[in-house]
mmCIF file with all atom_site columns, C-alpha atoms in Angstrom:
data_model
loop_
_atom_site.group_PDB
_atom_site.id
_atom_site.type_symbol
_atom_site.label_atom_id
_atom_site.label_alt_id
_atom_site.label_comp_id
_atom_site.label_asym_id
_atom_site.label_entity_id
_atom_site.label_seq_id
_atom_site.pdbx_PDB_ins_code
_atom_site.Cartn_x
_atom_site.Cartn_y
_atom_site.Cartn_z
_atom_site.occupancy
_atom_site.B_iso_or_equiv
_atom_site.pdbx_formal_charge
_atom_site.auth_seq_id
_atom_site.auth_comp_id
_atom_site.auth_asym_id
_atom_site.auth_atom_id
_atom_site.pdbx_PDB_model_num
ATOM 1   C CA . ILE M 1 1   ? 78.436 107.054 239.329 1.00 66.00 ? 100 ILE M CA 1
ATOM 2   C CA . TYR M 1 2   ? 74.741 106.121 239.270 1.00 70.00 ? 101 TYR M CA 1
ATOM 3   C CA . TRP M 1 3   ? 74.440 105.745 243.044 1.00 72.00 ? 102 TRP M CA 1
ATOM 4   C CA . LEU M 1 4   ? 76.517 108.860 243.668 1.00 73.00 ? 103 LEU M CA 1
ATOM 5   C CA . GLY M 1 5   ? 74.260 110.844 241.349 1.00 74.00 ? 104 GLY M CA 1
ATOM 6   C CA . MET M 1 6   ? 71.193 109.370 243.011 1.00 79.00 ? 105 MET M CA 1
ATOM 7   C CA . ARG M 1 7   ? 72.482 110.396 246.441 1.00 80.00 ? 106 ARG M CA 1
ATOM 8   C CA . LEU M 1 8   ? 73.137 113.931 245.208 1.00 79.00 ? 107 LEU M CA 1
ATOM 9   C CA . ALA M 1 9   ? 69.659 114.111 243.624 1.00 81.00 ? 108 ALA M CA 1
ATOM 10  C CA . LEU M 1 10  ? 68.109 112.666 246.777 1.00 85.00 ? 109 LEU M CA 1
ATOM 11  C CA . ILE M 1 11  ? 69.744 115.259 249.026 1.00 88.00 ? 110 ILE M CA 1
ATOM 12  C CA . SER M 1 12  ? 69.062 118.281 246.808 1.00 86.00 ? 111 SER M CA 1
ATOM 13  C CA . SER M 1 13  ? 65.491 117.192 246.003 1.00 88.00 ? 112 SER M CA 1
ATOM 14  C CA . ALA M 1 14  ? 64.759 116.502 249.664 1.00 91.00 ? 113 ALA M CA 1
ATOM 15  C CA . VAL M 1 15  ? 65.914 119.996 250.609 1.00 92.00 ? 114 VAL M CA 1
ATOM 16  C CA . ILE M 1 16  ? 63.744 121.589 247.913 1.00 91.00 ? 115 ILE M CA 1
ATOM 17  C CA . THR M 1 17  ? 60.804 119.351 248.839 1.00 92.00 ? 116 THR M CA 1
ATOM 18  C CA . LEU M 1 18  ? 60.985 120.310 252.512 1.00 94.00 ? 117 LEU M CA 1
ATOM 19  C CA . LEU M 1 19  ? 61.424 123.985 251.687 1.00 94.00 ? 118 LEU M CA 1
ATOM 20  C CA . LEU M 1 20  ? 58.380 124.065 249.401 1.00 91.00 ? 119 LEU M CA 1
ATOM 21  C CA . TYR M 1 21  ? 56.321 121.887 251.743 1.00 94.00 ? 120 TYR M CA 1
ATOM 22  C CA . PHE M 1 22  ? 56.782 124.314 254.627 1.00 95.00 ? 121 PHE M CA 1
ATOM 23  C CA . LEU M 1 23  ? 56.429 127.384 252.381 1.00 92.00 ? 122 LEU M CA 1
ATOM 24  C CA . ALA M 1 24  ? 53.162 126.107 250.858 1.00 91.00 ? 123 ALA M CA 1
ATOM 25  C CA . PRO M 1 25  ? 50.864 128.157 253.141 1.00 92.00 ? 124 PRO M CA 1
ATOM 26  C CA . TRP M 1 26  ? 52.804 131.328 252.358 1.00 91.00 ? 125 TRP M CA 1
ATOM 27  C CA . LEU M 1 27  ? 52.894 130.557 248.618 1.00 87.00 ? 126 LEU M CA 1
ATOM 28  C CA . ALA M 1 28  ? 49.165 129.800 248.588 1.00 87.00 ? 127 ALA M CA 1
ATOM 29  C CA . SER M 1 29  ? 48.228 132.955 250.473 1.00 87.00 ? 128 SER M CA 1
ATOM 30  C CA . PHE M 1 30  ? 50.666 135.575 249.266 1.00 84.00 ? 129 PHE M CA 1
ATOM 31  C CA . VAL M 1 31  ? 51.888 134.428 245.855 1.00 81.00 ? 130 VAL M CA 1
ATOM 32  C CA . PHE M 1 32  ? 48.708 132.831 244.494 1.00 81.00 ? 131 PHE M CA 1
ATOM 33  C CA . ASN M 1 33  ? 46.277 134.698 246.765 1.00 83.00 ? 132 ASN M CA 1
ATOM 34  C CA . GLU M 1 34  ? 44.359 131.436 247.224 1.00 86.00 ? 133 GLU M CA 1
ATOM 35  C CA . PRO M 1 35  ? 44.746 129.899 250.716 1.00 87.00 ? 134 PRO M CA 1
ATOM 36  C CA . LEU M 1 36  ? 42.888 126.744 249.635 1.00 88.00 ? 135 LEU M CA 1
ATOM 37  C CA . LEU M 1 37  ? 45.894 125.821 247.473 1.00 87.00 ? 136 LEU M CA 1
ATOM 38  C CA . THR M 1 38  ? 47.981 124.938 250.543 1.00 90.00 ? 137 THR M CA 1
ATOM 39  C CA . GLU M 1 39  ? 47.169 121.211 250.554 1.00 91.00 ? 138 GLU M CA 1
ATOM 40  C CA . PRO M 1 40  ? 47.616 120.684 246.781 1.00 90.00 ? 139 PRO M CA 1
ATOM 41  C CA . LEU M 1 41  ? 50.904 122.615 246.888 1.00 90.00 ? 140 LEU M CA 1
ATOM 42  C CA . ARG M 1 42  ? 52.124 120.438 249.740 1.00 92.00 ? 141 ARG M CA 1
ATOM 43  C CA . LEU M 1 43  ? 51.182 117.280 247.855 1.00 92.00 ? 142 LEU M CA 1
ATOM 44  C CA . MET M 1 44  ? 52.885 118.534 244.698 1.00 92.00 ? 143 MET M CA 1
ATOM 45  C CA . SER M 1 45  ? 56.022 119.437 246.645 1.00 92.00 ? 144 SER M CA 1
ATOM 46  C CA . LEU M 1 46  ? 56.226 115.826 247.838 1.00 93.00 ? 145 LEU M CA 1
ATOM 47  C CA . SER M 1 47  ? 56.383 114.686 244.203 1.00 92.00 ? 146 SER M CA 1
ATOM 48  C CA . ILE M 1 48  ? 59.642 116.575 243.563 1.00 91.00 ? 147 ILE M CA 1
ATOM 49  C CA . LEU M 1 49  ? 61.828 113.871 245.100 1.00 91.00 ? 148 LEU M CA 1
ATOM 50  C CA . PRO M 1 50  ? 60.437 110.837 243.226 1.00 92.00 ? 149 PRO M CA 1
ATOM 51  C CA . LEU M 1 51  ? 60.162 112.839 240.000 1.00 90.00 ? 150 LEU M CA 1
ATOM 52  C CA . SER M 1 52  ? 63.829 113.839 240.064 1.00 88.00 ? 151 SER M CA 1
ATOM 53  C CA . LEU M 1 53  ? 64.875 110.265 240.834 1.00 87.00 ? 152 LEU M CA 1
ATOM 54  C CA . LEU M 1 54  ? 62.780 108.813 238.023 1.00 88.00 ? 153 LEU M CA 1
ATOM 55  C CA . HIS M 1 55  ? 64.183 111.326 235.520 1.00 83.00 ? 154 HIS M CA 1
ATOM 56  C CA . LEU M 1 56  ? 67.733 110.556 236.614 1.00 85.00 ? 155 LEU M CA 1
ATOM 57  C CA . SER M 1 57  ? 67.057 106.830 236.357 1.00 84.00 ? 156 SER M CA 1
ATOM 58  C CA . ALA M 1 58  ? 65.520 107.200 232.896 1.00 85.00 ? 157 ALA M CA 1
ATOM 59  C CA . GLU M 1 59  ? 68.552 109.109 231.633 1.00 83.00 ? 158 GLU M CA 1
ATOM 60  C CA . SER M 1 60  ? 70.852 106.516 233.209 1.00 82.00 ? 159 SER M CA 1
ATOM 61  C CA . LEU M 1 61  ? 68.923 103.735 231.478 1.00 83.00 ? 160 LEU M CA 1
ATOM 62  C CA . LYS M 1 62  ? 69.470 105.565 228.200 1.00 83.00 ? 161 LYS M CA 1
ATOM 63  C CA . GLY M 1 63  ? 73.169 105.702 229.050 1.00 79.00 ? 162 GLY M CA 1
ATOM 64  C CA . ILE M 1 64  ? 73.376 101.902 229.234 1.00 82.00 ? 163 ILE M CA 1
ATOM 65  C CA . LYS M 1 65  ? 71.431 101.635 225.972 1.00 83.00 ? 164 LYS M CA 1
ATOM 66  C CA . SER M 1 66  ? 68.250 100.350 227.601 1.00 81.00 ? 165 SER M CA 1
ATOM 67  C CA . ILE M 1 67  ? 66.062 102.696 225.581 1.00 86.00 ? 166 ILE M CA 1
ATOM 68  C CA . SER M 1 68  ? 62.780 100.823 225.927 1.00 84.00 ? 167 SER M CA 1
ATOM 69  C CA . ALA M 1 69  ? 63.070 100.821 229.738 1.00 85.00 ? 168 ALA M CA 1
ATOM 70  C CA . ALA M 1 70  ? 64.020 104.506 229.691 1.00 83.00 ? 169 ALA M CA 1
ATOM 71  C CA . LEU M 1 71  ? 61.006 105.381 227.560 1.00 84.00 ? 170 LEU M CA 1
ATOM 72  C CA . LEU M 1 72  ? 58.731 103.350 229.810 1.00 85.00 ? 171 LEU M CA 1
ATOM 73  C CA . VAL M 1 73  ? 59.953 105.296 232.828 1.00 84.00 ? 172 VAL M CA 1
ATOM 74  C CA . HIS M 1 74  ? 60.299 108.711 231.223 1.00 80.00 ? 173 HIS M CA 1
ATOM 75  C CA . SER M 1 75  ? 57.461 108.955 228.737 1.00 84.00 ? 174 SER M CA 1
ATOM 76  C CA . VAL M 1 76  ? 54.882 106.213 229.275 1.00 88.00 ? 175 VAL M CA 1
ATOM 77  C CA . GLY M 1 77  ? 54.693 105.235 232.944 1.00 87.00 ? 176 GLY M CA 1
ATOM 78  C CA . LEU M 1 78  ? 53.879 108.576 234.528 1.00 87.00 ? 177 LEU M CA 1
ATOM 79  C CA . PRO M 1 79  ? 51.148 109.702 232.092 1.00 89.00 ? 178 PRO M CA 1
ATOM 80  C CA . LEU M 1 80  ? 49.590 106.240 231.993 1.00 91.00 ? 179 LEU M CA 1
ATOM 81  C CA . LEU M 1 81  ? 49.370 105.899 235.778 1.00 90.00 ? 180 LEU M CA 1
ATOM 82  C CA . MET M 1 82  ? 48.253 109.505 236.084 1.00 89.00 ? 181 MET M CA 1
ATOM 83  C CA . LEU M 1 83  ? 45.356 108.894 233.707 1.00 89.00 ? 182 LEU M CA 1
ATOM 84  C CA . GLY M 1 84  ? 44.349 105.780 235.605 1.00 90.00 ? 183 GLY M CA 1
ATOM 85  C CA . LEU M 1 85  ? 44.330 107.556 238.953 1.00 89.00 ? 184 LEU M CA 1
ATOM 86  C CA . LEU M 1 86  ? 43.166 110.996 237.875 1.00 86.00 ? 185 LEU M CA 1
ATOM 87  C CA . PHE M 1 87  ? 39.439 110.498 237.564 1.00 85.00 ? 186 PHE M CA 1
ATOM 88  C CA . PRO M 1 88  ? 38.862 108.401 240.688 1.00 87.00 ? 187 PRO M CA 1
ATOM 89  C CA . LEU M 1 89  ? 40.945 110.646 242.944 1.00 87.00 ? 188 LEU M CA 1
ATOM 90  C CA . ALA M 1 90  ? 39.883 113.954 241.392 1.00 81.00 ? 189 ALA M CA 1
ATOM 91  C CA . GLY M 1 91  ? 36.244 112.950 241.796 1.00 79.00 ? 190 GLY M CA 1
ATOM 92  C CA . VAL M 1 92  ? 36.738 112.282 245.488 1.00 82.00 ? 191 VAL M CA 1
ATOM 93  C CA . ASP M 1 93  ? 39.006 115.163 246.500 1.00 79.00 ? 192 ASP M CA 1
ATOM 94  C CA . GLY M 1 94  ? 39.102 117.709 243.658 1.00 83.00 ? 193 GLY M CA 1
ATOM 95  C CA . LEU M 1 95  ? 42.416 119.498 243.181 1.00 85.00 ? 194 LEU M CA 1
ATOM 96  C CA . SER M 1 96  ? 44.000 117.687 246.119 1.00 87.00 ? 195 SER M CA 1
ATOM 97  C CA . GLY M 1 97  ? 42.938 114.419 244.475 1.00 89.00 ? 196 GLY M CA 1
ATOM 98  C CA . VAL M 1 98  ? 44.693 115.438 241.260 1.00 89.00 ? 197 VAL M CA 1
ATOM 99  C CA . ALA M 1 99  ? 47.845 116.277 243.228 1.00 89.00 ? 198 ALA M CA 1
ATOM 100 C CA . SER M 1 100 ? 47.563 112.945 245.061 1.00 90.00 ? 199 SER M CA 1
ATOM 101 C CA . ALA M 1 101 ? 47.251 111.092 241.747 1.00 91.00 ? 200 ALA M CA 1
ATOM 102 C CA . TYR M 1 102 ? 50.401 112.814 240.517 1.00 91.00 ? 201 TYR M CA 1
ATOM 103 C CA . LEU M 1 103 ? 52.294 112.025 243.721 1.00 92.00 ? 202 LEU M CA 1
ATOM 104 C CA . ILE M 1 104 ? 51.263 108.357 243.680 1.00 93.00 ? 203 ILE M CA 1
ATOM 105 C CA . SER M 1 105 ? 52.170 108.081 239.990 1.00 92.00 ? 204 SER M CA 1
ATOM 106 C CA . CYS M 1 106 ? 55.597 109.628 240.610 1.00 92.00 ? 205 CYS M CA 1
ATOM 107 C CA . LEU M 1 107 ? 56.285 107.280 243.520 1.00 93.00 ? 206 LEU M CA 1
ATOM 108 C CA . LEU M 1 108 ? 55.275 104.159 241.589 1.00 93.00 ? 207 LEU M CA 1
ATOM 109 C CA . VAL M 1 109 ? 57.240 105.079 238.465 1.00 92.00 ? 208 VAL M CA 1
ATOM 110 C CA . ALA M 1 110 ? 60.315 105.977 240.545 1.00 91.00 ? 209 ALA M CA 1
ATOM 111 C CA . MET M 1 111 ? 60.151 102.523 242.143 1.00 92.00 ? 210 MET M CA 1
ATOM 112 C CA . LEU M 1 112 ? 59.749 100.960 238.695 1.00 91.00 ? 211 LEU M CA 1
ATOM 113 C CA . ALA M 1 113 ? 62.816 102.879 237.505 1.00 88.00 ? 212 ALA M CA 1
ATOM 114 C CA . LEU M 1 114 ? 64.884 101.534 240.379 1.00 87.00 ? 213 LEU M CA 1
ATOM 115 C CA . VAL M 1 115 ? 63.732 97.964  239.679 1.00 89.00 ? 214 VAL M CA 1
ATOM 116 C CA . LEU M 1 116 ? 64.531 98.336  235.973 1.00 88.00 ? 215 LEU M CA 1
ATOM 117 C CA . TRP M 1 117 ? 67.986 99.734  236.769 1.00 84.00 ? 216 TRP M CA 1
ATOM 118 C CA . LYS M 1 118 ? 68.778 96.877  239.134 1.00 84.00 ? 217 LYS M CA 1
ATOM 119 C CA . ARG M 1 119 ? 67.475 94.317  236.655 1.00 85.00 ? 218 ARG M CA 1
ATOM 120 C CA . ARG M 1 120 ? 69.558 95.765  233.805 1.00 82.00 ? 219 ARG M CA 1
ATOM 121 C CA . THR M 1 121 ? 72.773 96.233  235.791 1.00 81.00 ? 220 THR M CA 1
ATOM 122 C CA . GLY M 1 122 ? 72.577 93.765  238.632 1.00 76.00 ? 221 GLY M CA 1
ATOM 123 C CA . GLY M 1 123 ? 72.387 96.717  241.038 1.00 61.00 ? 222 GLY M CA 1
ATOM 124 C CA . GLU M 1 124 ? 75.814 98.040  240.119 1.00 58.00 ? 223 GLU M CA 1
ATOM 125 C CA . GLY M 1 125 ? 76.325 101.748 239.707 1.00 50.00 ? 224 GLY M CA 1
ATOM 126 C CA . GLY M 1 126 ? 78.458 101.366 236.631 1.00 50.00 ? 225 GLY M CA 1
ATOM 127 C CA . THR M 1 127 ? 81.460 103.126 238.158 1.00 48.00 ? 226 THR M CA 1
ATOM 128 C CA . LEU M 1 128 ? 84.690 102.526 236.291 1.00 50.00 ? 227 LEU M CA 1
ATOM 129 C CA . ALA M 1 129 ? 86.815 104.544 238.674 1.00 52.00 ? 228 ALA M CA 1
ATOM 130 C CA . PRO M 1 130 ? 86.141 105.961 242.125 1.00 58.00 ? 229 PRO M CA 1
ATOM 131 C CA . LEU M 1 131 ? 84.584 109.414 242.009 1.00 58.00 ? 230 LEU M CA 1
ATOM 132 C CA . SER M 1 132 ? 83.886 111.667 244.943 1.00 64.00 ? 231 SER M CA 1
ATOM 133 C CA . MET M 1 133 ? 80.792 113.794 245.422 1.00 61.00 ? 232 MET M CA 1
ATOM 134 C CA . LEU M 1 134 ? 82.921 116.924 244.951 1.00 68.00 ? 233 LEU M CA 1
ATOM 135 C CA . GLY M 1 135 ? 84.396 115.474 241.781 1.00 66.00 ? 234 GLY M CA 1
ATOM 136 C CA . LEU M 1 136 ? 80.950 114.743 240.421 1.00 61.00 ? 235 LEU M CA 1
ATOM 137 C CA . LEU M 1 137 ? 79.725 118.252 241.262 1.00 64.00 ? 236 LEU M CA 1
ATOM 138 C CA . LEU M 1 138 ? 82.734 119.855 239.597 1.00 68.00 ? 237 LEU M CA 1
ATOM 139 C CA . GLU M 1 139 ? 82.287 117.747 236.469 1.00 64.00 ? 238 GLU M CA 1
ATOM 140 C CA . CYS M 1 140 ? 78.584 118.567 236.218 1.00 66.00 ? 239 CYS M CA 1
ATOM 141 C CA . ARG M 1 141 ? 78.760 122.369 236.480 1.00 69.00 ? 240 ARG M CA 1
ATOM 142 C CA . LYS M 1 142 ? 78.555 122.962 232.746 1.00 69.00 ? 241 LYS M CA 1
ATOM 143 C CA . LEU M 1 143 ? 75.814 120.368 232.313 1.00 66.00 ? 242 LEU M CA 1
ATOM 144 C CA . PHE M 1 144 ? 73.826 122.053 235.088 1.00 65.00 ? 243 PHE M CA 1
ATOM 145 C CA . VAL M 1 145 ? 73.933 125.383 233.254 1.00 72.00 ? 244 VAL M CA 1
ATOM 146 C CA . ILE M 1 146 ? 72.823 123.716 230.012 1.00 71.00 ? 245 ILE M CA 1
ATOM 147 C CA . ALA M 1 147 ? 70.013 121.855 231.796 1.00 68.00 ? 246 ALA M CA 1
ATOM 148 C CA . LEU M 1 148 ? 68.879 125.039 233.525 1.00 66.00 ? 247 LEU M CA 1
ATOM 149 C CA . ILE M 1 149 ? 68.742 126.929 230.254 1.00 73.00 ? 248 ILE M CA 1
ATOM 150 C CA . GLY M 1 150 ? 66.985 124.072 228.444 1.00 68.00 ? 249 GLY M CA 1
ATOM 151 C CA . SER M 1 151 ? 64.413 123.214 231.072 1.00 67.00 ? 250 SER M CA 1
ATOM 152 C CA . ALA M 1 152 ? 63.711 126.482 232.876 1.00 67.00 ? 251 ALA M CA 1
ATOM 153 C CA . ILE M 1 153 ? 64.812 129.576 230.992 1.00 70.00 ? 252 ILE M CA 1
ATOM 154 C CA . MET M 1 154 ? 63.878 128.635 227.418 1.00 72.00 ? 253 MET M CA 1
ATOM 155 C CA . PRO M 1 155 ? 60.380 127.277 228.113 1.00 70.00 ? 254 PRO M CA 1
ATOM 156 C CA . PHE M 1 156 ? 59.341 129.840 230.736 1.00 70.00 ? 255 PHE M CA 1
ATOM 157 C CA . GLY M 1 157 ? 61.516 132.887 230.028 1.00 74.00 ? 256 GLY M CA 1
ATOM 158 C CA . SER M 1 158 ? 58.998 134.533 227.712 1.00 78.00 ? 257 SER M CA 1
ATOM 159 C CA . LEU M 1 159 ? 56.174 134.031 230.236 1.00 74.00 ? 258 LEU M CA 1
ATOM 160 C CA . LEU M 1 160 ? 58.238 135.524 233.054 1.00 73.00 ? 259 LEU M CA 1
ATOM 161 C CA . LEU M 1 161 ? 59.253 138.497 230.950 1.00 77.00 ? 260 LEU M CA 1
ATOM 162 C CA . LEU M 1 162 ? 55.673 139.079 229.799 1.00 77.00 ? 261 LEU M CA 1
ATOM 163 C CA . GLY M 1 163 ? 54.504 138.783 233.417 1.00 75.00 ? 262 GLY M CA 1
ATOM 164 C CA . ALA M 1 164 ? 56.948 141.483 234.452 1.00 77.00 ? 263 ALA M CA 1
ATOM 165 C CA . LEU M 1 165 ? 55.810 143.816 231.673 1.00 79.00 ? 264 LEU M CA 1
ATOM 166 C CA . SER M 1 166 ? 52.042 143.254 231.532 1.00 76.00 ? 265 SER M CA 1
ATOM 167 C CA . ASP M 1 167 ? 49.043 142.050 233.517 1.00 75.00 ? 266 ASP M CA 1
ATOM 168 C CA . SER M 1 168 ? 48.082 138.480 234.393 1.00 73.00 ? 267 SER M CA 1
ATOM 169 C CA . ALA M 1 169 ? 45.269 138.290 231.797 1.00 75.00 ? 268 ALA M CA 1
ATOM 170 C CA . GLU M 1 170 ? 47.753 138.802 228.945 1.00 76.00 ? 269 GLU M CA 1
ATOM 171 C CA . VAL M 1 171 ? 50.114 136.242 230.452 1.00 70.00 ? 270 VAL M CA 1
ATOM 172 C CA . GLY M 1 172 ? 47.244 133.757 230.693 1.00 73.00 ? 271 GLY M CA 1
ATOM 173 C CA . VAL M 1 173 ? 46.247 134.242 227.057 1.00 76.00 ? 272 VAL M CA 1
ATOM 174 C CA . TYR M 1 174 ? 49.879 133.988 225.911 1.00 75.00 ? 273 TYR M CA 1
ATOM 175 C CA . GLY M 1 175 ? 50.496 130.890 228.034 1.00 71.00 ? 274 GLY M CA 1
ATOM 176 C CA . ALA M 1 176 ? 47.387 129.169 226.702 1.00 70.00 ? 275 ALA M CA 1
ATOM 177 C CA . ALA M 1 177 ? 48.388 129.923 223.113 1.00 64.00 ? 276 ALA M CA 1
#
Protein backbone atom coordinates (compact mmCIF):
# COMPACT_ATOMS: atom_id res chain seq x y z
CA ILE A 1 0.00 0.00 0.00
CA TYR A 2 2.88 2.35 0.82
CA TRP A 3 4.41 2.22 -2.67
CA LEU A 4 1.00 2.46 -4.32
CA GLY A 5 0.20 5.54 -2.26
CA MET A 6 3.60 7.01 -3.05
CA ARG A 7 3.02 6.49 -6.77
CA LEU A 8 -0.37 8.18 -6.55
CA ALA A 9 1.12 11.10 -4.57
CA LEU A 10 4.01 11.32 -7.02
CA ILE A 11 1.72 11.54 -10.04
CA SER A 12 -0.77 14.00 -8.55
CA SER A 13 1.95 16.19 -7.00
CA ALA A 14 3.93 16.21 -10.24
CA VAL A 15 0.88 17.40 -12.16
CA ILE A 16 0.21 20.19 -9.65
CA THR A 17 3.91 21.11 -9.57
CA LEU A 18 4.11 21.42 -13.35
CA LEU A 19 0.85 23.35 -13.52
CA LEU A 20 1.96 25.89 -10.91
CA TYR A 21 5.48 26.10 -12.32
CA PHE A 22 4.19 27.12 -15.75
CA LEU A 23 1.46 29.35 -14.29
CA ALA A 24 3.93 31.21 -12.05
CA PRO A 25 4.40 34.20 -14.40
CA TRP A 26 0.64 34.63 -14.71
CA LEU A 27 0.11 34.22 -10.94
CA ALA A 28 2.90 36.71 -10.19
CA SER A 29 1.61 39.31 -12.63
CA PHE A 30 -2.16 39.03 -12.47
CA VAL A 31 -2.98 37.49 -9.09
CA PHE A 32 -0.26 39.07 -6.94
CA ASN A 33 0.41 42.05 -9.22
CA GLU A 34 4.14 41.56 -8.59
CA PRO A 35 6.05 40.19 -11.62
CA LEU A 36 9.23 39.77 -9.55
CA LEU A 37 7.52 36.90 -7.68
CA THR A 38 7.81 34.60 -10.71
CA GLU A 39 11.10 32.97 -9.70
CA PRO A 40 10.17 32.43 -6.02
CA LEU A 41 6.79 31.00 -7.06
CA ARG A 42 8.51 28.61 -9.45
CA LEU A 43 10.92 27.49 -6.73
CA MET A 44 8.07 27.02 -4.26
CA SER A 45 6.07 25.02 -6.80
CA LEU A 46 9.00 22.61 -7.09
CA SER A 47 8.75 21.92 -3.35
CA ILE A 48 5.21 20.52 -3.67
CA LEU A 49 6.37 17.09 -4.80
CA PRO A 50 8.96 16.40 -2.06
CA LEU A 51 6.71 17.96 0.59
CA SER A 52 3.79 15.67 -0.25
CA LEU A 53 6.08 12.63 -0.27
CA LEU A 54 7.63 13.50 3.08
CA HIS A 55 4.20 14.02 4.67
CA LEU A 56 2.97 10.70 3.30
CA SER A 57 6.11 8.97 4.55
CA ALA A 58 5.77 10.53 8.00
CA GLU A 59 2.18 9.35 8.31
CA SER A 60 3.20 5.89 7.10
CA LEU A 61 5.96 5.78 9.71
CA LYS A 62 3.33 6.58 12.33
CA GLY A 63 1.27 3.71 10.95
CA ILE A 64 4.06 1.22 11.67
CA LYS A 65 4.50 2.71 15.14
CA SER A 66 7.82 4.38 14.35
CA ILE A 67 6.79 7.62 16.03
CA SER A 68 10.25 9.05 16.63
CA ALA A 69 11.15 8.68 12.94
CA ALA A 70 7.79 10.19 11.95
CA LEU A 71 8.33 13.18 14.21
CA LEU A 72 11.84 13.66 12.88
CA VAL A 73 10.50 13.77 9.33
CA HIS A 74 7.27 15.64 9.99
CA SER A 75 8.08 18.13 12.72
CA VAL A 76 11.83 18.47 13.25
CA GLY A 77 13.71 17.89 10.00
CA LEU A 78 12.12 20.52 7.78
CA PRO A 79 12.22 23.45 10.24
CA LEU A 80 15.72 22.57 11.40
CA LEU A 81 17.17 22.40 7.88
CA MET A 82 15.21 25.48 6.87
CA LEU A 83 16.73 27.48 9.72
CA GLY A 84 20.20 26.30 8.80
CA LEU A 85 19.82 27.28 5.16
CA LEU A 86 17.62 30.34 5.53
CA PHE A 87 20.12 33.00 6.48
CA PRO A 88 22.92 32.06 4.08
CA LEU A 89 20.62 31.70 1.07
CA ALA A 90 18.33 34.62 1.91
CA GLY A 91 21.37 36.87 2.29
CA VAL A 92 22.61 35.94 -1.16
CA ASP A 93 19.38 35.87 -3.16
CA GLY A 94 16.60 37.45 -1.07
CA LEU A 95 13.15 35.94 -1.52
CA SER A 96 14.40 33.48 -4.13
CA GLY A 97 17.03 32.38 -1.60
CA VAL A 98 14.31 31.73 0.98
CA ALA A 99 12.36 29.68 -1.57
CA SER A 100 15.55 27.80 -2.47
CA ALA A 101 16.20 27.03 1.20
CA TYR A 102 12.68 25.64 1.51
CA LEU A 103 13.05 23.55 -1.65
CA ILE A 104 16.41 22.12 -0.57
CA SER A 105 15.05 21.37 2.91
CA CYS A 106 12.02 19.58 1.44
CA LEU A 107 14.19 17.50 -0.88
CA LEU A 108 16.60 16.46 1.88
CA VAL A 109 13.86 15.58 4.37
CA ALA A 110 11.94 13.62 1.71
CA MET A 111 15.08 11.58 1.04
CA LEU A 112 15.53 11.07 4.79
CA ALA A 113 11.93 9.86 5.02
CA LEU A 114 12.52 7.30 2.29
CA VAL A 115 15.69 6.05 4.00
CA LEU A 116 13.90 5.78 7.35
CA TRP A 117 11.01 3.88 5.75
CA LYS A 118 13.36 1.42 4.06
CA ARG A 119 15.36 0.97 7.25
CA ARG A 120 12.23 0.32 9.33
CA THR A 121 10.53 -2.01 6.85
CA GLY A 122 13.30 -3.47 4.75
CA GLY A 123 11.86 -1.60 1.75
CA GLU A 124 8.57 -3.47 1.82
CA GLY A 125 5.36 -1.59 1.23
CA GLY A 126 3.51 -3.40 3.97
CA THR A 127 0.83 -4.75 1.64
CA LEU A 128 -1.17 -7.60 3.11
CA ALA A 129 -3.28 -8.13 0.03
CA PRO A 130 -2.98 -6.86 -3.53
CA LEU A 131 -4.68 -3.51 -4.03
CA SER A 132 -5.14 -1.69 -7.29
CA MET A 133 -4.77 2.04 -7.82
CA LEU A 134 -8.52 2.29 -8.44
CA GLY A 135 -9.20 0.35 -5.26
CA LEU A 136 -6.98 2.67 -3.28
CA LEU A 137 -8.66 5.76 -4.77
CA LEU A 138 -12.12 4.42 -3.99
CA GLU A 139 -11.15 3.60 -0.42
CA CYS A 140 -9.63 7.04 0.16
CA ARG A 141 -12.52 9.21 -1.04
CA LYS A 142 -13.90 9.87 2.42
CA LEU A 143 -10.43 10.47 3.87
CA PHE A 144 -9.74 12.97 1.08
CA VAL A 145 -12.83 14.99 2.01
CA ILE A 146 -11.82 14.96 5.69
CA ALA A 147 -8.25 15.98 4.84
CA LEU A 148 -9.48 18.76 2.57
CA ILE A 149 -11.74 20.14 5.26
CA GLY A 150 -9.05 19.85 7.95
CA SER A 151 -6.14 21.26 6.01
CA ALA A 152 -7.68 23.75 3.58
CA ILE A 153 -11.19 24.84 4.48
CA MET A 154 -10.93 25.13 8.27
CA PRO A 155 -7.63 27.04 8.44
CA PHE A 156 -8.20 29.34 5.45
CA GLY A 157 -11.99 29.51 5.07
CA SER A 158 -12.38 32.59 7.26
CA LEU A 159 -9.61 34.42 5.37
CA LEU A 160 -11.18 33.60 2.00
CA LEU A 161 -14.61 34.69 3.15
CA LEU A 162 -13.24 37.92 4.63
CA GLY A 163 -11.31 38.53 1.40
CA ALA A 164 -14.50 38.21 -0.60
CA LEU A 165 -16.36 40.64 1.66
CA SER A 166 -13.74 43.28 2.47
CA ASP A 167 -10.49 44.84 1.30
CA SER A 168 -6.98 43.39 1.46
CA ALA A 169 -5.89 45.59 4.41
CA GLU A 170 -8.56 44.04 6.66
CA VAL A 171 -7.61 40.56 5.50
CA GLY A 172 -3.97 41.30 6.28
CA VAL A 173 -4.76 42.51 9.80
CA TYR A 174 -7.05 39.53 10.43
CA GLY A 175 -4.49 37.07 9.06
CA ALA A 176 -1.72 38.52 11.21
CA ALA A 177 -3.89 38.32 14.32
